[in-house]
CSV table of C-alpha atoms in Angstrom, one decimal:
chain,number,residue,atom,x,y,z
T,1,MET,CA,-3.1,89.3,-40.2
T,2,LYS,CA,-0.9,86.7,-42.0
T,3,GLN,CA,1.8,86.9,-45.0
T,4,VAL,CA,-0.3,84.4,-47.7
T,5,ILE,CA,1.5,83.2,-50.9
T,6,VAL,CA,-0.2,81.4,-53.4
T,7,ILE,CA,1.5,79.6,-56.8
T,8,GLY,CA,-0.2,79.7,-59.5
T,9,GLY,CA,-3.2,81.6,-61.1
T,10,GLY,CA,-5.8,79.2,-62.3
T,11,PRO,CA,-8.9,78.5,-60.7
T,12,ALA,CA,-7.9,77.0,-57.4
T,13,GLY,CA,-4.9,79.6,-57.1
T,14,MET,CA,-7.3,82.4,-57.7
T,15,PHE,CA,-10.1,81.1,-55.4
T,16,ALA,CA,-7.6,80.4,-52.7
T,17,ALA,CA,-6.0,83.9,-52.9
T,18,LEU,CA,-9.8,85.3,-52.9
T,19,ALA,CA,-10.8,83.3,-49.7
T,20,ALA,CA,-7.4,84.2,-48.0
T,21,ALA,CA,-7.8,88.0,-48.7
T,22,GLU,CA,-11.2,88.1,-47.8
T,23,SER,CA,-10.0,86.3,-44.3
T,24,GLY,CA,-8.2,89.3,-43.4
T,25,HIS,CA,-4.8,88.2,-44.8
T,26,SER,CA,-2.1,90.0,-47.1
T,27,VAL,CA,-2.1,87.8,-50.0
T,28,THR,CA,0.6,87.5,-52.9
T,29,LEU,CA,-0.3,85.6,-55.9
T,30,TYR,CA,2.7,84.5,-58.3
T,31,GLU,CA,1.9,83.2,-61.6
T,32,LYS,CA,4.7,82.3,-64.0
T,33,ASN,CA,2.7,83.2,-67.1
T,34,GLU,CA,1.7,86.5,-68.5
T,35,LYS,CA,-1.7,86.3,-67.4
T,36,LEU,CA,-4.0,84.7,-65.2
T,37,GLY,CA,-6.2,81.7,-65.9
T,38,LYS,CA,-4.2,80.8,-69.3
T,39,LYS,CA,-5.5,77.0,-69.0
T,40,LEU,CA,-8.9,78.2,-68.0
T,41,PHE,CA,-9.3,80.3,-71.0
T,42,ILE,CA,-9.5,77.3,-73.2
T,43,THR,CA,-11.7,74.8,-71.1
T,44,GLY,CA,-14.9,73.6,-72.7
T,45,LYS,CA,-13.4,74.9,-76.3
T,46,GLY,CA,-13.1,78.2,-74.8
T,47,ARG,CA,-16.8,78.3,-73.3
T,48,CYS,CA,-15.4,77.4,-69.7
T,49,ASN,CA,-17.6,74.7,-68.3
T,50,LEU,CA,-17.4,76.3,-64.6
T,51,THR,CA,-19.4,73.7,-62.7
T,52,ASN,CA,-22.2,71.2,-62.9
T,53,ALA,CA,-25.8,72.1,-61.4
T,54,SER,CA,-26.4,68.5,-60.3
T,55,ASP,CA,-27.3,67.7,-56.5
T,56,ILE,CA,-24.1,67.2,-54.6
T,57,ASP,CA,-24.3,63.2,-54.8
T,58,VAL,CA,-24.0,63.7,-58.4
T,59,LEU,CA,-20.6,65.5,-58.1
T,60,PHE,CA,-19.5,63.0,-55.7
T,61,ALA,CA,-20.5,60.1,-57.9
T,62,ASN,CA,-18.5,61.8,-60.8
T,63,VAL,CA,-15.3,61.9,-59.0
T,64,VAL,CA,-13.1,59.3,-60.1
T,65,SER,CA,-10.0,59.6,-57.5
T,66,ASN,CA,-10.4,59.9,-53.9
T,67,ARG,CA,-14.1,61.3,-53.6
T,68,LYS,CA,-14.1,60.8,-50.0
T,69,PHE,CA,-11.3,63.3,-49.5
T,70,LEU,CA,-13.6,65.9,-51.2
T,71,TYR,CA,-16.2,65.7,-48.6
T,72,SER,CA,-15.2,69.0,-46.3
T,73,ALA,CA,-14.2,70.8,-49.6
T,74,PHE,CA,-17.5,70.5,-51.5
T,75,TYR,CA,-19.6,71.2,-48.6
T,76,ALA,CA,-17.6,74.3,-47.6
T,77,TYR,CA,-18.3,75.5,-51.1
T,78,ASP,CA,-20.6,73.8,-53.1
T,79,ASN,CA,-21.4,74.1,-57.0
T,80,PHE,CA,-24.3,76.3,-56.1
T,81,ARG,CA,-22.0,78.8,-54.3
T,82,VAL,CA,-19.8,79.0,-57.4
T,83,ILE,CA,-22.7,79.8,-59.7
T,84,ASP,CA,-23.9,82.6,-57.2
T,85,PHE,CA,-20.3,83.8,-56.9
T,86,PHE,CA,-19.9,84.5,-60.5
T,87,GLU,CA,-23.7,85.7,-61.1
T,88,THR,CA,-22.8,88.3,-58.1
T,89,HIS,CA,-19.8,89.2,-59.9
T,90,GLY,CA,-21.8,89.8,-63.1
T,91,VAL,CA,-21.6,86.8,-65.2
T,92,LYS,CA,-24.7,85.4,-66.1
T,93,THR,CA,-24.9,81.6,-66.3
T,94,LYS,CA,-26.7,79.0,-68.1
T,95,THR,CA,-27.4,75.1,-67.9
T,96,GLU,CA,-26.9,73.0,-70.8
T,97,ARG,CA,-27.4,69.2,-71.4
T,98,GLY,CA,-26.2,66.9,-68.4
T,99,ASN,CA,-26.5,70.0,-66.1
T,100,ARG,CA,-23.4,71.5,-67.4
T,101,VAL,CA,-23.1,75.2,-66.2
T,102,PHE,CA,-21.2,77.8,-68.9
T,103,PRO,CA,-21.2,81.8,-69.1
T,104,ALA,CA,-24.2,82.7,-70.9
T,105,SER,CA,-21.9,84.8,-73.4
T,106,ASP,CA,-20.1,81.5,-74.2
T,107,HIS,CA,-16.8,83.3,-73.4
T,108,SER,CA,-14.6,82.0,-70.8
T,109,SER,CA,-12.8,85.3,-70.7
T,110,ASP,CA,-15.9,86.4,-68.8
T,111,ILE,CA,-14.9,83.8,-65.9
T,112,ILE,CA,-11.4,85.3,-65.8
T,113,THR,CA,-12.2,88.9,-65.9
T,114,ALA,CA,-14.7,88.3,-62.8
T,115,LEU,CA,-12.0,86.8,-61.0
T,116,LYS,CA,-9.4,89.3,-61.5
T,117,LYS,CA,-11.7,92.4,-60.4
T,118,ALA,CA,-12.3,90.2,-57.4
T,119,LEU,CA,-9.0,89.7,-56.6
T,120,GLU,CA,-8.0,93.3,-57.3
T,121,LYS,CA,-10.9,94.3,-55.2
T,122,ALA,CA,-10.1,92.2,-52.2
T,123,GLY,CA,-6.3,93.7,-52.4
T,124,VAL,CA,-4.4,90.6,-53.6
T,125,LYS,CA,-0.9,91.4,-55.0
T,126,ILE,CA,-0.8,89.9,-58.5
T,127,ARG,CA,2.8,89.0,-59.8
T,128,LEU,CA,2.5,87.9,-63.3
T,129,LYS,CA,5.4,86.5,-65.1
T,130,THR,CA,7.3,85.7,-61.9
T,131,LYS,CA,8.4,82.0,-61.4
T,132,VAL,CA,8.7,80.2,-58.2
T,133,ARG,CA,11.8,77.6,-58.0
T,134,GLY,CA,11.1,76.4,-54.7
T,135,LEU,CA,10.0,76.5,-51.4
T,136,LEU,CA,11.4,78.1,-48.0
T,137,ALA,CA,11.2,75.5,-45.2
T,138,GLU,CA,12.6,75.4,-41.5
T,139,GLY,CA,12.0,72.0,-40.3
T,140,LYS,CA,8.5,71.5,-40.5
T,141,GLU,CA,7.3,74.8,-40.9
T,142,MET,CA,7.0,77.0,-44.2
T,143,LYS,CA,8.6,80.3,-44.6
T,144,GLY,CA,8.1,81.6,-48.0
T,145,VAL,CA,9.1,80.6,-51.4
T,146,ILE,CA,12.3,81.1,-53.6
T,147,LEU,CA,11.8,83.0,-57.0
T,148,SER,CA,13.5,82.0,-60.3
T,149,ASP,CA,15.7,84.8,-59.9
T,150,GLY,CA,17.1,83.4,-56.5
T,151,ALA,CA,15.0,86.4,-54.5
T,152,LYS,CA,13.3,84.9,-51.1
T,153,ALA,CA,9.8,85.7,-50.5
T,154,PHE,CA,8.9,85.2,-47.0
T,155,SER,CA,5.3,84.4,-45.6
T,156,ASP,CA,3.6,82.3,-42.8
T,157,ALA,CA,1.8,80.1,-45.4
T,158,VAL,CA,2.1,78.9,-49.0
T,159,ILE,CA,-0.7,77.3,-50.9
T,160,VAL,CA,0.4,75.6,-54.0
T,161,CYS,CA,-2.0,75.8,-56.9
T,162,THR,CA,0.4,74.7,-59.8
T,163,GLY,CA,-2.1,72.3,-61.7
T,164,GLY,CA,-0.9,69.0,-63.2
T,165,ILE,CA,1.0,68.4,-66.4
T,166,SER,CA,-1.6,68.4,-68.8
T,167,TYR,CA,-1.6,71.3,-71.5
T,168,PRO,CA,1.9,72.0,-70.6
T,169,ALA,CA,1.6,75.1,-73.3
T,170,THR,CA,-0.5,76.4,-70.5
T,171,GLY,CA,2.2,76.6,-68.0
T,172,SER,CA,1.2,73.3,-66.4
T,173,THR,CA,4.8,71.7,-65.9
T,174,GLY,CA,4.6,69.8,-62.6
T,175,ASP,CA,6.3,72.4,-60.7
T,176,GLY,CA,4.0,71.7,-58.0
T,177,TYR,CA,5.1,68.0,-57.8
T,178,LEU,CA,8.6,69.1,-57.3
T,179,PHE,CA,7.7,71.3,-54.5
T,180,ALA,CA,6.1,68.6,-52.9
T,181,ARG,CA,8.6,65.9,-52.9
T,182,ASP,CA,11.0,68.4,-51.7
T,183,CYS,CA,9.0,68.8,-48.3
T,184,GLY,CA,8.7,64.8,-48.1
T,185,HIS,CA,5.2,64.4,-50.0
T,186,THR,CA,4.4,61.4,-52.1
T,187,VAL,CA,3.2,62.0,-55.6
T,188,THR,CA,1.4,59.2,-57.0
T,189,ASP,CA,1.7,57.8,-60.6
T,190,LEU,CA,1.1,60.5,-63.0
T,191,THR,CA,-1.1,59.6,-66.0
T,192,PRO,CA,-3.3,61.5,-68.6
T,193,SER,CA,-7.2,61.7,-67.8
T,194,LEU,CA,-10.4,63.3,-69.8
T,195,ALA,CA,-8.1,62.4,-72.9
T,196,PRO,CA,-8.8,61.2,-76.4
T,197,ILE,CA,-8.2,57.5,-77.4
T,198,THR,CA,-6.0,56.0,-80.2
T,199,ALA,CA,-7.8,53.2,-82.2
T,200,LYS,CA,-6.4,50.3,-84.1
T,201,GLU,CA,-8.6,50.5,-87.2
T,202,PRO,CA,-7.3,52.4,-90.2
T,203,TYR,CA,-10.9,53.2,-91.1
T,204,VAL,CA,-11.1,55.7,-88.3
T,205,THR,CA,-9.2,58.4,-90.8
T,206,ALA,CA,-12.0,58.4,-93.4
T,207,MET,CA,-14.2,59.6,-90.9
T,208,GLN,CA,-11.9,62.2,-89.4
T,209,GLY,CA,-14.3,65.3,-88.3
T,210,LEU,CA,-17.3,63.3,-88.1
T,211,SER,CA,-19.4,63.8,-84.7
T,212,LEU,CA,-21.9,61.3,-83.6
T,213,LYS,CA,-24.5,62.7,-81.2
T,214,ASN,CA,-27.2,60.2,-79.2
T,215,VAL,CA,-25.1,57.2,-79.8
T,216,ARG,CA,-24.4,54.7,-76.9
T,217,VAL,CA,-21.0,53.6,-76.3
T,218,SER,CA,-19.8,50.4,-74.7
T,219,ILE,CA,-16.3,49.3,-73.7
T,220,ARG,CA,-15.0,45.9,-72.7
T,221,ASP,CA,-12.2,43.6,-71.9
T,222,GLU,CA,-12.3,40.0,-72.7
T,223,ARG,CA,-14.7,39.3,-69.7
T,224,LYS,CA,-16.6,42.7,-68.7
T,225,VAL,CA,-18.4,45.8,-69.7
T,226,LEU,CA,-16.2,48.4,-68.2
T,227,PHE,CA,-17.7,51.4,-69.4
T,228,GLU,CA,-21.5,52.1,-71.0
T,229,GLU,CA,-22.9,55.4,-71.8
T,230,PHE,CA,-25.0,57.5,-74.1
T,231,GLY,CA,-23.9,60.8,-75.9
T,232,GLU,CA,-21.5,62.4,-78.1
T,233,LEU,CA,-18.6,60.8,-79.8
T,234,LEU,CA,-16.1,62.0,-82.4
T,235,PHE,CA,-13.6,60.6,-85.1
T,236,THR,CA,-10.4,61.8,-85.2
T,237,HIS,CA,-7.1,60.8,-87.5
T,238,PHE,CA,-6.0,58.6,-84.7
T,239,GLY,CA,-9.4,57.5,-83.3
T,240,VAL,CA,-11.7,58.6,-81.2
T,241,SER,CA,-12.7,61.9,-79.2
T,242,GLY,CA,-15.7,63.4,-77.9
T,243,PRO,CA,-17.4,63.8,-74.5
T,244,LEU,CA,-18.3,60.3,-74.4
T,245,VAL,CA,-14.5,59.5,-75.0
T,246,LEU,CA,-13.2,61.5,-72.3
T,247,SER,CA,-15.7,60.5,-70.0
T,248,ALA,CA,-14.7,56.8,-70.7
T,249,SER,CA,-10.8,57.9,-70.6
T,250,SER,CA,-11.0,58.5,-66.7
T,251,GLU,CA,-12.7,55.1,-66.2
T,252,ILE,CA,-10.7,53.0,-68.2
T,253,GLY,CA,-7.3,54.7,-68.5
T,254,THR,CA,-5.4,52.3,-66.3
T,255,LYS,CA,-6.4,49.2,-67.9
T,256,LEU,CA,-5.9,50.7,-71.3
T,257,GLN,CA,-2.0,51.0,-70.3
T,258,LYS,CA,-1.8,47.2,-69.9
T,259,LYS,CA,-3.8,45.9,-73.1
T,260,PRO,CA,-6.1,46.9,-75.8
T,261,LEU,CA,-9.8,47.4,-75.3
T,262,PHE,CA,-13.0,46.6,-77.4
T,263,MET,CA,-15.5,49.7,-77.9
T,264,GLN,CA,-18.7,48.9,-79.5
T,265,ILE,CA,-21.0,52.2,-80.9
T,266,ASP,CA,-24.6,51.5,-80.8
T,267,LEU,CA,-25.4,53.8,-83.7
T,268,LYS,CA,-29.3,53.5,-83.3
T,269,PRO,CA,-29.7,53.0,-79.6
T,270,ALA,CA,-33.4,54.3,-79.7
T,271,LEU,CA,-34.4,51.3,-81.7
T,272,ASN,CA,-34.2,47.6,-80.9
T,273,GLU,CA,-33.2,45.2,-83.5
T,274,THR,CA,-36.3,44.1,-84.7
T,275,GLN,CA,-37.5,48.0,-85.2
T,276,LEU,CA,-34.2,48.8,-86.7
T,277,ASP,CA,-34.6,45.7,-89.2
T,278,ALA,CA,-37.7,47.1,-90.1
T,279,ARG,CA,-36.3,50.6,-90.6
T,280,ILE,CA,-33.8,48.9,-93.1
T,281,LEU,CA,-36.6,47.2,-95.1
T,282,ARG,CA,-38.7,50.2,-94.9
T,283,ASP,CA,-35.8,52.1,-96.7
T,284,PHE,CA,-34.7,49.2,-99.0
T,285,SER,CA,-38.3,49.0,-100.2
T,286,LYS,CA,-38.2,52.7,-101.3
T,287,GLN,CA,-35.1,52.3,-103.7
T,288,GLN,CA,-34.9,49.0,-104.6
T,289,ASN,CA,-33.1,49.4,-107.8
T,290,LYS,CA,-30.6,51.4,-106.3
T,291,GLN,CA,-26.9,50.1,-105.8
T,292,PHE,CA,-26.3,48.9,-101.8
T,293,CYS,CA,-23.8,51.7,-101.6
T,294,ASN,CA,-26.4,54.4,-102.7
T,295,SER,CA,-29.2,53.3,-100.0
T,296,LEU,CA,-27.8,54.5,-96.7
T,297,ASN,CA,-28.0,58.1,-96.9
T,298,ALA,CA,-31.1,58.2,-94.8
T,299,LEU,CA,-29.5,56.0,-91.9
T,300,LEU,CA,-25.9,57.1,-91.6
T,301,PRO,CA,-23.8,60.3,-92.3
T,302,SER,CA,-22.2,60.4,-95.4
T,303,LYS,CA,-18.7,60.2,-94.4
T,304,MET,CA,-19.4,56.8,-92.7
T,305,ILE,CA,-21.3,54.8,-95.3
T,306,PRO,CA,-17.9,53.7,-97.0
T,307,VAL,CA,-16.8,52.2,-94.0
T,308,MET,CA,-20.0,50.5,-93.2
T,309,VAL,CA,-20.3,49.1,-96.7
T,310,GLN,CA,-17.0,48.0,-96.5
T,311,LEU,CA,-17.3,46.3,-92.8
T,312,SER,CA,-21.0,44.8,-94.2
T,313,GLY,CA,-19.1,42.7,-96.7
T,314,ILE,CA,-22.0,43.5,-98.8
T,315,PRO,CA,-20.7,44.5,-102.6
T,316,PRO,CA,-21.1,48.1,-103.1
T,317,GLU,CA,-22.7,47.4,-106.5
T,318,LYS,CA,-25.3,44.9,-105.7
T,319,LYS,CA,-28.8,46.2,-106.0
T,320,VAL,CA,-30.8,46.5,-102.6
T,321,ASN,CA,-33.3,44.2,-104.2
T,322,GLU,CA,-30.8,41.6,-103.9
T,323,VAL,CA,-29.3,41.7,-100.3
T,324,THR,CA,-30.1,38.6,-98.6
T,325,LYS,CA,-31.5,38.4,-95.1
T,326,GLU,CA,-28.0,37.2,-94.0
T,327,GLU,CA,-26.6,40.3,-95.6
T,328,ARG,CA,-28.9,42.4,-93.9
T,329,LYS,CA,-28.6,40.6,-90.7
T,330,ARG,CA,-24.4,41.6,-90.7
T,331,LEU,CA,-25.5,45.1,-91.5
T,332,LEU,CA,-27.8,45.2,-88.6
T,333,GLU,CA,-24.9,44.3,-86.2
T,334,LEU,CA,-22.8,46.9,-87.2
T,335,PHE,CA,-25.5,49.5,-86.7
T,336,LYS,CA,-25.8,48.2,-82.9
T,337,ALA,CA,-22.4,47.2,-82.6
T,338,PHE,CA,-20.0,49.2,-84.7
T,339,PRO,CA,-16.5,47.9,-83.7
T,340,LEU,CA,-13.0,49.9,-82.5
T,341,THR,CA,-10.2,48.6,-80.8
T,342,LEU,CA,-8.8,51.0,-78.5
T,343,LEU,CA,-5.0,50.9,-78.0
T,344,ALA,CA,-3.7,54.0,-76.0
T,345,LEU,CA,-4.8,57.2,-74.3
T,346,ARG,CA,-3.3,60.6,-76.1
T,347,ASP,CA,-0.2,62.0,-74.0
T,348,PHE,CA,-0.3,64.8,-71.7
T,349,HIS,CA,-0.4,67.5,-74.7
T,350,GLU,CA,-4.1,66.5,-75.3
T,351,ALA,CA,-5.4,65.2,-71.9
T,352,ILE,CA,-7.6,67.9,-70.0
T,353,VAL,CA,-6.4,66.9,-66.4
T,354,THR,CA,-3.9,64.9,-64.7
T,355,ARG,CA,-4.6,61.9,-62.9
T,356,GLY,CA,-2.4,61.2,-59.9
T,357,GLY,CA,-0.6,64.0,-58.0
T,358,VAL,CA,0.1,64.7,-54.2
T,359,SER,CA,-0.9,62.1,-52.2
T,360,VAL,CA,-4.1,63.0,-50.2
T,361,LYS,CA,-3.3,61.0,-47.7
T,362,GLU,CA,-0.9,63.2,-46.4
T,363,VAL,CA,-3.3,66.4,-46.5
T,364,ASP,CA,-5.7,67.3,-44.3
T,365,PRO,CA,-9.0,67.2,-45.9
T,366,SER,CA,-10.5,69.8,-43.7
T,367,THR,CA,-8.0,72.5,-44.5
T,368,MET,CA,-5.9,71.2,-47.5
T,369,GLU,CA,-2.8,71.7,-45.1
T,370,SER,CA,0.1,69.5,-45.5
T,371,LYS,CA,0.5,66.8,-42.5
T,372,LEU,CA,4.1,66.9,-43.2
T,373,THR,CA,4.6,70.9,-43.1
T,374,SER,CA,2.6,73.1,-41.3
T,375,GLY,CA,1.8,76.4,-43.4
T,376,LEU,CA,2.0,74.4,-46.9
T,377,TYR,CA,-1.3,74.0,-48.3
T,378,PHE,CA,-2.3,72.2,-51.7
T,379,ALA,CA,-5.5,72.8,-53.7
T,380,GLY,CA,-6.7,71.9,-57.3
T,381,GLU,CA,-5.1,69.7,-59.9
T,382,VAL,CA,-1.9,69.4,-58.1
T,383,LEU,CA,-3.7,67.0,-55.7
T,384,ASP,CA,-4.3,63.2,-56.5
T,385,LEU,CA,-7.8,64.2,-57.5
T,386,ASP,CA,-9.6,63.9,-61.1
T,387,ALA,CA,-13.3,63.6,-62.2
T,388,ARG,CA,-15.2,63.1,-65.1
T,389,THR,CA,-16.1,65.7,-67.7
T,390,GLY,CA,-18.9,68.1,-67.1
T,391,GLY,CA,-17.7,71.0,-64.7
T,392,PHE,CA,-16.5,68.5,-61.9
T,393,ASN,CA,-12.8,69.0,-62.3
T,394,LEU,CA,-13.1,72.7,-62.0
T,395,GLN,CA,-15.6,72.4,-59.0
T,396,ILE,CA,-12.8,70.6,-57.3
T,397,ALA,CA,-10.5,73.6,-58.0
T,398,TRP,CA,-13.2,75.8,-56.8
T,399,SER,CA,-13.8,74.2,-53.5
T,400,THR,CA,-10.4,73.2,-52.7
T,401,GLY,CA,-9.1,76.5,-53.5
T,402,PHE,CA,-11.6,78.2,-51.2
T,403,LEU,CA,-11.1,75.9,-48.5
T,404,ALA,CA,-7.2,75.8,-48.7
T,405,GLY,CA,-7.4,80.0,-48.2
T,406,SER,CA,-10.2,79.9,-45.5
T,407,SER,CA,-8.5,77.4,-43.5
T,408,ILE,CA,-5.4,79.8,-42.9
C-alpha cells in the first residue's frame, strides 16, 4: 500500500482518488474550496453534460489539442464506462441532441453526490478548505506536498488535478501550473477556450438574449472558411455565445488573437435561395398593403426584425407590394449570410476551459506520470488538453484521472 495525495477535488481529482483507493492505496484528497466539484456544479448550466455517447472515434475527433496523447486514457476508461459508473452509483442518465449525456434529473449535484459517496466508501480521506502551497521533491522523486500553513504531508505519489484558470471564482487559479514549473515542466501558452466571442457590430446589443436554433454558422478569414457547423447560437450584449460559438472558439481562438474574423449566419439553412425567395414572395403576397417593417413576423423573431430592416436598406415604411426585386435580393442575402465581425474571445472569467497547460511531451501517456519526476502525476485540465463542447472535456477529466490513479 502506498500513500497517495491528490490535489484538487474536481472531476479528474475525484476519479483519480477513487481509482488509487480502489487499487489498494491510502489516499488523501486536498481541496481548497469548501466543497468538492465546485466547477462541476455549474457545468452545462447546472445540468452537467458528463460525457458524450458517441463512438470512440468521435471522442478523438472532438479533441482539439493533443488527441493522440489520450489514446491510452480513452481506452482505459471510455465514455460508456463513465455512463455505467454513474448508473451503477444511482444516477440515471439520458442522452440528448449530439449524443450529450446528462443526469436524468438535470441536476449536476446528483453527479457530485454520487462521487462523494463513492470516495467515502473507498476510504478516501477528504480534506476540504485545505490549500496546497507547493510540492515536496527530493531530486527527481516526489515526496509529498506543503500545505498553506507550512505543514508537510508526505506521500509516495502526488496527482495534480488542479484544473486550469477558467472560471477562477470556482478555485481554478492556476496552482498546478506553478507546481509543474517548480518541478521543471513546461507550461504551454494559456488561452481561453469554449468562450463567448465579442463582435464589432453595435446591432448585436439590440438582439441581446435572442437564441437562434437550427442555423448554420460559417466563420472565415480573408482566404478560407475556418469553421462551419449547424446548431444553436445566442446573441449577447457584447457579441455571440451558445453551443455553436463555444465550439467555434476552440477552433478559431488562436487566429482570433491575431486579427478579426468574419461570421455569416444562415438563418434558413433548410431552404436554398430559390426556395427562400418563393417563401418570401408568398408571405409578401398575403400582406401586400402592409409596411415592410411589419411584414417579417412569420420569418424572423421580433428582436431581429428591426436589425434586418436596417441592414436591408429597404425603407421601413415602404409598402410590401412596392419592394423591388433588387431589394428582395438584398433581403435574401441577409437571410442566407447575416454578417458579424468577430473581434476576440471573452476572457477566462467566461471561458469554460483553458487551452494550454502542462506539456504532454513531458508526461507518460500510458500512466499520466511525469517523465521528469517519479511519483508525480497530472490529470485533467491542468494538462495541455482541450476539446469541443458536448461532454468531451469532462471525458478527458474522467479518463486521465482514472488512468493516473490506477497507474500508481
